[in-house]
mmCIF file of C-alpha atoms in Angstrom:
data_model
loop_
_atom_site.group_PDB
_atom_site.id
_atom_site.type_symbol
_atom_site.label_atom_id
_atom_site.label_comp_id
_atom_site.label_asym_id
_atom_site.label_seq_id
_atom_site.Cartn_x
_atom_site.Cartn_y
_atom_site.Cartn_z
ATOM 1 C CA MET A 106 84.922 118.210 100.687
ATOM 2 C CA ILE A 107 82.165 115.566 99.305
ATOM 3 C CA LYS A 108 81.184 118.200 96.431
ATOM 4 C CA ASN A 109 84.693 117.615 95.233
ATOM 5 C CA ILE A 110 84.972 114.214 95.306
ATOM 6 C CA PHE A 111 81.558 114.162 93.836
ATOM 7 C CA SER A 112 82.364 116.166 91.350
ATOM 8 C CA LEU A 113 85.639 114.868 90.967
ATOM 9 C CA ALA A 114 84.225 111.112 89.825
ATOM 10 C CA ILE A 115 81.579 113.248 87.584
ATOM 11 C CA GLN A 116 84.551 114.598 85.925
ATOM 12 C CA GLY A 117 86.642 110.841 85.502
ATOM 13 C CA MET A 118 83.458 109.346 83.994
ATOM 14 C CA ARG A 119 84.013 112.168 81.381
ATOM 15 C CA ARG A 120 86.803 111.009 80.505
ATOM 16 C CA ARG A 121 85.986 107.469 80.434
ATOM 17 C CA LYS A 122 83.258 107.803 78.946
ATOM 18 C CA ARG A 123 83.366 103.848 76.855
ATOM 19 C CA GLN A 124 84.546 102.326 80.074
ATOM 20 C CA SER A 125 81.838 103.795 82.408
ATOM 21 C CA LEU A 126 79.115 102.595 79.821
ATOM 22 C CA LEU A 127 80.659 99.425 79.085
ATOM 23 C CA ILE A 128 80.650 99.342 83.465
ATOM 24 C CA PHE A 129 76.836 100.529 83.787
ATOM 25 C CA ILE A 130 76.001 98.243 80.858
ATOM 26 C CA VAL A 131 77.678 95.009 82.543
ATOM 27 C CA LEU A 132 76.014 95.697 86.379
ATOM 28 C CA LEU A 133 72.598 96.148 84.321
ATOM 29 C CA ILE A 134 72.640 92.914 83.200
ATOM 30 C CA SER A 135 73.818 91.322 86.107
ATOM 31 C CA PHE A 136 71.178 93.086 87.487
ATOM 32 C CA ALA A 137 68.150 91.365 85.225
ATOM 33 C CA PHE A 138 69.996 88.749 85.385
ATOM 34 C CA ALA A 139 69.826 88.240 88.948
ATOM 35 C CA ILE A 140 66.222 88.619 89.233
ATOM 36 C CA MET A 141 65.512 86.695 86.516
ATOM 37 C CA LEU A 142 66.972 83.918 88.489
ATOM 38 C CA LEU A 143 65.223 84.626 91.486
ATOM 39 C CA SER A 144 61.876 84.754 89.318
ATOM 40 C CA TYR A 145 63.186 81.050 87.641
ATOM 41 C CA SER A 146 63.763 80.045 91.185
ATOM 42 C CA SER A 147 60.149 80.839 92.930
ATOM 43 C CA SER A 148 58.498 79.711 89.429
ATOM 44 C CA ILE A 149 60.099 76.275 90.052
ATOM 45 C CA SER A 150 59.668 75.723 93.640
ATOM 46 C CA SER A 151 55.611 76.484 93.026
ATOM 47 C CA THR A 152 55.294 74.334 89.824
ATOM 48 C CA ASN A 153 57.320 70.939 91.988
ATOM 49 C CA SER A 154 54.972 71.900 95.015
ATOM 50 C CA GLN A 155 52.108 71.920 92.948
ATOM 51 C CA LEU A 156 53.543 68.509 91.363
ATOM 52 C CA TYR A 157 53.682 66.882 94.860
ATOM 53 C CA SER A 158 50.506 68.178 95.851
ATOM 54 C CA ASP A 159 48.594 66.968 92.951
ATOM 55 C CA THR A 160 50.716 63.140 92.986
ATOM 56 C CA PHE A 161 50.960 62.722 96.809
ATOM 57 C CA GLY A 162 47.991 64.533 98.928
ATOM 58 C CA THR A 163 47.998 67.696 100.916
ATOM 59 C CA TRP A 164 46.981 64.907 104.219
ATOM 60 C CA TYR A 165 49.559 65.610 106.576
ATOM 61 C CA ALA A 166 48.804 61.532 108.202
ATOM 62 C CA SER A 167 46.442 58.834 108.479
ATOM 63 C CA PHE A 168 45.380 55.762 110.155
ATOM 64 C CA ILE A 169 43.269 52.957 110.373
ATOM 65 C CA ALA A 170 40.280 53.487 111.909
ATOM 66 C CA GLU A 171 38.674 51.168 114.292
ATOM 67 C CA ASP A 172 36.149 52.962 115.749
ATOM 68 C CA GLU A 173 35.160 56.261 113.253
ATOM 69 C CA THR A 174 32.927 57.918 115.464
ATOM 70 C CA ALA A 175 35.566 58.180 118.532
ATOM 71 C CA ASP A 176 38.487 58.432 116.097
ATOM 72 C CA LYS A 177 37.192 61.630 114.723
ATOM 73 C CA GLU A 178 35.464 63.318 117.481
ATOM 74 C CA TYR A 179 39.013 62.474 119.160
ATOM 75 C CA LEU A 180 40.949 64.761 116.159
ATOM 76 C CA GLU A 181 37.846 67.507 116.453
ATOM 77 C CA SER A 182 38.856 68.030 120.124
ATOM 78 C CA TYR A 183 42.335 69.711 118.862
ATOM 79 C CA ASP A 184 42.377 72.849 117.715
ATOM 80 C CA TRP A 185 45.419 71.810 115.325
ATOM 81 C CA LEU A 186 42.707 70.335 112.967
ATOM 82 C CA ASP A 187 42.148 71.395 109.891
ATOM 83 C CA ASN A 188 40.565 68.997 107.979
ATOM 84 C CA ILE A 189 39.551 64.764 107.907
ATOM 85 C CA GLY A 190 38.422 62.597 104.568
ATOM 86 C CA ILE A 191 37.409 59.202 105.236
ATOM 87 C CA SER A 192 38.168 56.484 102.661
ATOM 88 C CA VAL A 193 35.923 53.261 103.216
ATOM 89 C CA THR A 194 36.726 49.889 101.321
ATOM 90 C CA TYR A 195 33.929 47.777 101.132
ATOM 91 C CA GLY A 196 34.766 45.390 98.830
ATOM 92 C CA THR A 197 36.302 44.084 95.730
ATOM 93 C CA VAL A 198 35.839 44.349 92.424
ATOM 94 C CA SER A 199 37.089 41.903 89.186
ATOM 95 C CA GLU A 200 36.466 41.507 85.433
ATOM 96 C CA TYR A 201 33.123 39.740 85.085
ATOM 97 C CA THR A 202 34.907 37.040 81.906
ATOM 98 C CA GLU A 203 32.814 33.554 80.718
ATOM 99 C CA GLU A 204 35.190 31.308 82.799
ATOM 100 C CA TYR A 205 32.968 33.494 86.400
ATOM 101 C CA GLU A 206 29.584 33.003 83.697
ATOM 102 C CA ASN A 207 30.094 29.733 82.731
ATOM 103 C CA PHE A 208 32.392 27.763 85.941
ATOM 104 C CA GLY A 209 32.428 30.895 88.605
ATOM 105 C CA VAL A 210 35.885 31.021 88.564
ATOM 106 C CA LYS A 211 37.059 34.830 89.516
ATOM 107 C CA SER A 212 40.290 37.057 88.071
ATOM 108 C CA THR A 213 42.675 36.572 90.849
ATOM 109 C CA ASP A 214 43.190 40.533 90.125
ATOM 110 C CA THR A 215 41.261 41.995 92.012
ATOM 111 C CA LEU A 216 40.592 45.846 93.109
ATOM 112 C CA ASN A 217 39.253 47.918 96.268
ATOM 113 C CA LEU A 218 35.708 49.102 95.921
ATOM 114 C CA GLY A 219 34.188 51.718 98.327
ATOM 115 C CA THR A 220 33.689 55.321 98.635
ATOM 116 C CA VAL A 221 35.572 58.865 99.592
ATOM 117 C CA ASP A 222 34.433 61.397 101.391
ATOM 118 C CA ASP A 223 34.504 65.334 99.310
ATOM 119 C CA SER A 224 37.123 65.999 102.143
ATOM 120 C CA LEU A 225 39.611 63.782 100.816
ATOM 121 C CA ILE A 226 39.055 64.503 97.391
ATOM 122 C CA ASP A 227 40.131 67.882 98.293
ATOM 123 C CA MET A 228 43.224 66.256 99.642
ATOM 124 C CA GLY A 229 44.311 64.987 95.908
ATOM 125 C CA ILE A 230 42.193 62.419 94.849
ATOM 126 C CA GLN A 231 42.651 63.924 90.701
ATOM 127 C CA LEU A 232 40.181 63.348 88.144
ATOM 128 C CA GLN A 233 42.255 62.813 84.774
ATOM 129 C CA SER A 234 38.577 63.622 82.414
ATOM 130 C CA GLY A 235 34.991 63.173 83.394
ATOM 131 C CA ARG A 236 33.530 63.644 87.453
ATOM 132 C CA MET A 237 32.609 61.334 90.520
ATOM 133 C CA PRO A 238 29.954 58.915 90.828
ATOM 134 C CA LYS A 239 26.283 61.030 92.387
ATOM 135 C CA ASN A 240 24.295 57.638 90.746
ATOM 136 C CA SER A 241 23.968 54.320 92.631
ATOM 137 C CA ASP A 242 24.623 52.605 88.578
ATOM 138 C CA GLU A 243 27.785 54.597 88.652
ATOM 139 C CA ILE A 244 31.680 54.564 89.050
ATOM 140 C CA ALA A 245 35.050 56.218 88.644
ATOM 141 C CA VAL A 246 38.568 53.685 88.238
ATOM 142 C CA GLU A 247 42.141 54.545 88.523
ATOM 143 C CA SER A 248 43.622 55.010 85.447
ATOM 144 C CA SER A 249 45.722 52.844 85.580
ATOM 145 C CA VAL A 250 43.300 49.709 86.553
ATOM 146 C CA LEU A 251 41.344 50.275 83.433
ATOM 147 C CA SER A 252 43.390 47.909 81.312
ATOM 148 C CA ARG A 253 43.446 45.600 83.565
ATOM 149 C CA LEU A 254 39.664 44.760 83.873
ATOM 150 C CA GLY A 255 39.765 44.158 80.140
ATOM 151 C CA PHE A 256 38.401 47.639 79.291
ATOM 152 C CA SER A 257 39.246 51.471 78.011
ATOM 153 C CA SER A 258 39.150 54.669 78.479
ATOM 154 C CA SER A 259 36.421 56.137 77.186
ATOM 155 C CA LEU A 260 33.823 57.823 79.273
ATOM 156 C CA ASP A 261 29.959 56.660 79.499
ATOM 157 C CA GLN A 262 30.731 53.107 78.194
ATOM 158 C CA LYS A 263 29.034 50.415 80.717
ATOM 159 C CA ILE A 264 31.368 47.897 82.129
ATOM 160 C CA ASN A 265 30.493 44.467 84.184
ATOM 161 C CA LEU A 266 32.487 43.326 87.244
ATOM 162 C CA ILE A 267 31.820 41.495 89.642
ATOM 163 C CA VAL A 268 31.740 43.165 93.046
ATOM 164 C CA THR A 269 32.513 40.564 95.976
ATOM 165 C CA PHE A 270 32.296 42.044 99.439
ATOM 166 C CA THR A 271 34.425 38.785 102.124
ATOM 167 C CA ILE A 272 33.018 38.207 105.657
ATOM 168 C CA ASP A 273 35.007 35.590 107.348
ATOM 169 C CA ASP A 274 36.822 34.396 104.420
ATOM 170 C CA GLU A 275 33.883 33.621 103.165
ATOM 171 C CA GLU A 276 32.913 35.486 99.906
ATOM 172 C CA TYR A 277 29.357 37.290 98.844
ATOM 173 C CA ASP A 278 28.990 37.962 94.666
ATOM 174 C CA VAL A 279 26.897 40.397 92.990
ATOM 175 C CA VAL A 280 27.495 41.184 89.276
ATOM 176 C CA LYS A 281 26.740 44.431 88.246
ATOM 177 C CA GLU A 282 26.758 46.629 84.994
ATOM 178 C CA PHE A 283 28.035 50.539 86.149
ATOM 179 C CA THR A 284 28.661 53.941 83.745
ATOM 180 C CA LEU A 285 31.881 54.742 83.638
ATOM 181 C CA VAL A 286 31.535 58.562 84.713
ATOM 182 C CA GLY A 287 35.234 59.488 85.556
ATOM 183 C CA ILE A 288 38.515 58.477 85.495
ATOM 184 C CA ILE A 289 40.702 59.168 88.295
ATOM 185 C CA SER A 290 44.740 59.996 88.344
ATOM 186 C CA SER A 291 46.814 57.394 89.881
ATOM 187 C CA TYR A 292 47.132 57.617 93.517
ATOM 188 C CA THR A 293 46.561 54.043 95.786
ATOM 189 C CA SER A 294 50.925 53.262 94.334
ATOM 190 C CA VAL A 295 52.061 55.496 95.413
ATOM 191 C CA TRP A 296 50.223 57.367 98.676
ATOM 192 C CA ASN A 297 51.969 56.029 101.813
ATOM 193 C CA VAL A 298 49.365 54.398 103.535
ATOM 194 C CA ARG A 299 48.707 51.140 106.244
ATOM 195 C CA GLY A 300 45.257 51.112 105.298
ATOM 196 C CA ALA A 301 43.107 50.357 101.829
ATOM 197 C CA LEU A 302 43.073 52.359 99.469
ATOM 198 C CA ASN A 303 39.847 52.301 96.899
ATOM 199 C CA ASN A 304 40.626 51.911 92.819
ATOM 200 C CA ALA A 305 36.922 52.109 92.511
ATOM 201 C CA ILE A 306 35.090 54.000 93.408
ATOM 202 C CA VAL A 307 31.331 54.557 94.016
ATOM 203 C CA THR A 308 28.412 56.040 95.922
ATOM 204 C CA GLU A 309 27.293 54.849 99.667
ATOM 205 C CA ASP A 310 23.812 54.318 97.717
ATOM 206 C CA CYS A 311 25.610 51.859 95.016
ATOM 207 C CA ILE A 312 27.497 50.116 98.460
ATOM 208 C CA GLU A 313 23.609 49.178 99.825
ATOM 209 C CA GLU A 314 22.660 47.797 96.837
ATOM 210 C CA LEU A 315 25.478 45.817 96.305
ATOM 211 C CA TRP A 316 24.977 44.518 99.380
ATOM 212 C CA ASP A 317 21.580 43.399 99.333
ATOM 213 C CA GLY A 318 21.878 41.751 95.636
ATOM 214 C CA ALA A 319 25.184 39.962 97.364
ATOM 215 C CA THR A 320 23.631 38.859 100.175
ATOM 216 C CA SER A 321 20.002 38.250 98.255
ATOM 217 C CA ARG A 322 20.351 34.022 98.646
ATOM 218 C CA LEU A 323 20.842 34.077 102.210
ATOM 219 C CA TYR A 324 18.315 33.579 104.766
ATOM 220 C CA GLU A 325 16.566 36.571 106.002
ATOM 221 C CA ALA A 326 17.690 35.206 109.629
ATOM 222 C CA TYR A 327 20.818 35.125 109.009
ATOM 223 C CA ARG A 328 20.487 37.673 106.859
ATOM 224 C CA GLU A 329 19.845 39.799 109.671
ATOM 225 C CA THR A 330 22.967 39.094 111.546
ATOM 226 C CA LEU A 331 25.697 40.165 108.947
ATOM 227 C CA GLU A 332 27.266 43.952 108.374
ATOM 228 C CA ILE A 333 28.280 45.346 105.420
ATOM 229 C CA PRO A 334 32.398 44.654 106.252
ATOM 230 C CA THR A 335 34.214 48.222 105.916
ATOM 231 C CA ASP A 336 37.745 49.418 106.154
ATOM 232 C CA VAL A 337 38.043 52.870 106.974
ATOM 233 C CA THR A 338 40.613 55.300 106.817
ATOM 234 C CA ILE A 339 41.248 58.754 108.247
ATOM 235 C CA PHE A 340 42.824 61.164 106.601
ATOM 236 C CA PHE A 341 44.021 64.386 108.281
ATOM 237 C CA THR A 342 45.659 67.579 107.467
ATOM 238 C CA VAL A 343 46.854 70.226 110.251
ATOM 239 C CA LYS A 344 46.592 74.402 110.113
ATOM 240 C CA ASP A 345 50.215 75.458 109.538
ATOM 241 C CA GLY A 346 52.721 76.005 112.296
ATOM 242 C CA MET A 347 50.940 73.877 114.647
ATOM 243 C CA GLU A 348 52.444 70.487 113.117
ATOM 244 C CA LYS A 349 54.468 70.558 117.015
ATOM 245 C CA ASN A 350 53.545 67.339 119.037
ATOM 246 C CA VAL A 351 50.605 66.033 116.756
ATOM 247 C CA THR A 352 52.426 62.849 116.088
ATOM 248 C CA SER A 353 53.050 61.781 119.833
ATOM 249 C CA LYS A 354 49.476 63.113 120.544
ATOM 250 C CA VAL A 355 48.059 60.666 117.747
ATOM 251 C CA ASN A 356 50.346 58.605 118.642
ATOM 252 C CA SER A 357 49.428 58.470 122.514
ATOM 253 C CA TYR A 358 45.757 58.406 121.883
ATOM 254 C CA LEU A 359 46.003 55.056 119.440
ATOM 255 C CA SER A 360 48.011 53.246 121.368
ATOM 256 C CA ALA A 361 45.590 53.709 124.261
ATOM 257 C CA ASN A 362 42.606 53.396 121.928
ATOM 258 C CA HIS A 363 43.611 51.046 119.398
ATOM 259 C CA SER A 364 43.317 46.828 119.763
ATOM 260 C CA SER A 365 46.510 46.572 117.046
ATOM 261 C CA SER A 366 49.101 44.528 117.828
ATOM 262 C CA LYS A 367 51.620 46.104 116.039
ATOM 263 C CA PRO A 368 53.269 48.867 116.901
ATOM 264 C CA VAL A 369 52.241 52.722 116.428
ATOM 265 C CA ARG A 370 53.936 54.776 114.354
ATOM 266 C CA PHE A 371 54.120 58.067 112.145
ATOM 267 C CA GLN A 372 56.434 57.962 109.315
ATOM 268 C CA SER A 373 58.211 60.883 109.629
ATOM 269 C CA THR A 374 58.778 62.210 106.051
ATOM 270 C CA PRO A 375 58.196 65.864 104.968
ATOM 271 C CA LEU A 376 54.925 66.506 104.032
ATOM 272 C CA LEU A 377 53.619 68.880 101.511
ATOM 273 C CA SER A 378 51.190 70.977 103.914
ATOM 274 C CA LEU A 379 54.775 71.709 105.971
ATOM 275 C CA THR A 380 55.171 74.433 103.327
ATOM 276 C CA LYS A 381 57.894 75.633 105.385
ATOM 277 C CA ARG A 382 59.805 72.280 104.960
ATOM 278 C CA THR A 383 61.752 70.681 101.663
ATOM 279 C CA PRO A 384 61.404 67.267 100.667
ATOM 280 C CA ARG A 385 64.149 64.765 100.378
ATOM 281 C CA SER A 386 62.536 63.526 97.688
ATOM 282 C CA ILE A 387 59.484 62.396 95.854
ATOM 283 C CA LEU A 388 59.230 59.361 97.659
ATOM 284 C CA SER A 389 59.716 61.320 100.775
ATOM 285 C CA MET A 390 56.000 63.195 99.931
ATOM 286 C CA SER A 391 53.836 60.299 100.350
ATOM 287 C CA GLY A 392 52.568 61.365 104.134
ATOM 288 C CA LEU A 393 52.719 60.166 107.503
ATOM 289 C CA PHE A 394 51.107 57.038 108.206
ATOM 290 C CA LEU A 395 49.567 56.007 111.436
ATOM 291 C CA GLU A 396 48.047 52.029 112.125
#
């Protein structure tokens, strides 16, 4: 019976060759279009994901550290932890001007200066050109603030900056000539964090030299009582599929161990590291933060 039905179908197709051919072509085109649409959708999704990652970083959450060592040890005690990145802000930089040279008047347009570790760089600090500083006389600066400091975007140029350390409202200045070795894609205006982010990045050796220069006129006995001011922000990523309960656990730790009078909280927004979630908007991709 089945053979008869199949035979009748073949005969019908032979009698209507033109109609059958048109149906076949329509089905083929429809199938090809569906494949192309799926491929295009996958490509767009991948491109958007990479764009969000490049713009907002891949870190899962951040918080201001009060005891960097203890805070890191707490995070490292959990198997859901993937990586930790550290940003340390030590002071500010401003443009070196004739007003400062002649009258000691600094620009009110100041930018944060500090260090970042390799892990944080991997979490989304992008270079437009050049490289990160390796030597104590080198600096990398955000592209969006170079013009604010009065400089072009040319690499290897010499730039003079006023570096200011502030302790108990007392400012300690030093002027230093840097070599611009890297231009950083702007990130400080879009990363959603409570702590400070560095517009200009240098090495730890550079910070030591700057501190020595800024405090060189102080009495030695008083100078030894001072410590370099730091504002440490810890970023971390979470292993895929292990995000459950991270918020409550870290919040509980910070509430119990940090002295901040402000409420501890996450900004609950989907992140790039949570690859199985869909972002509500570009603005929502800026990261969880804690304080």
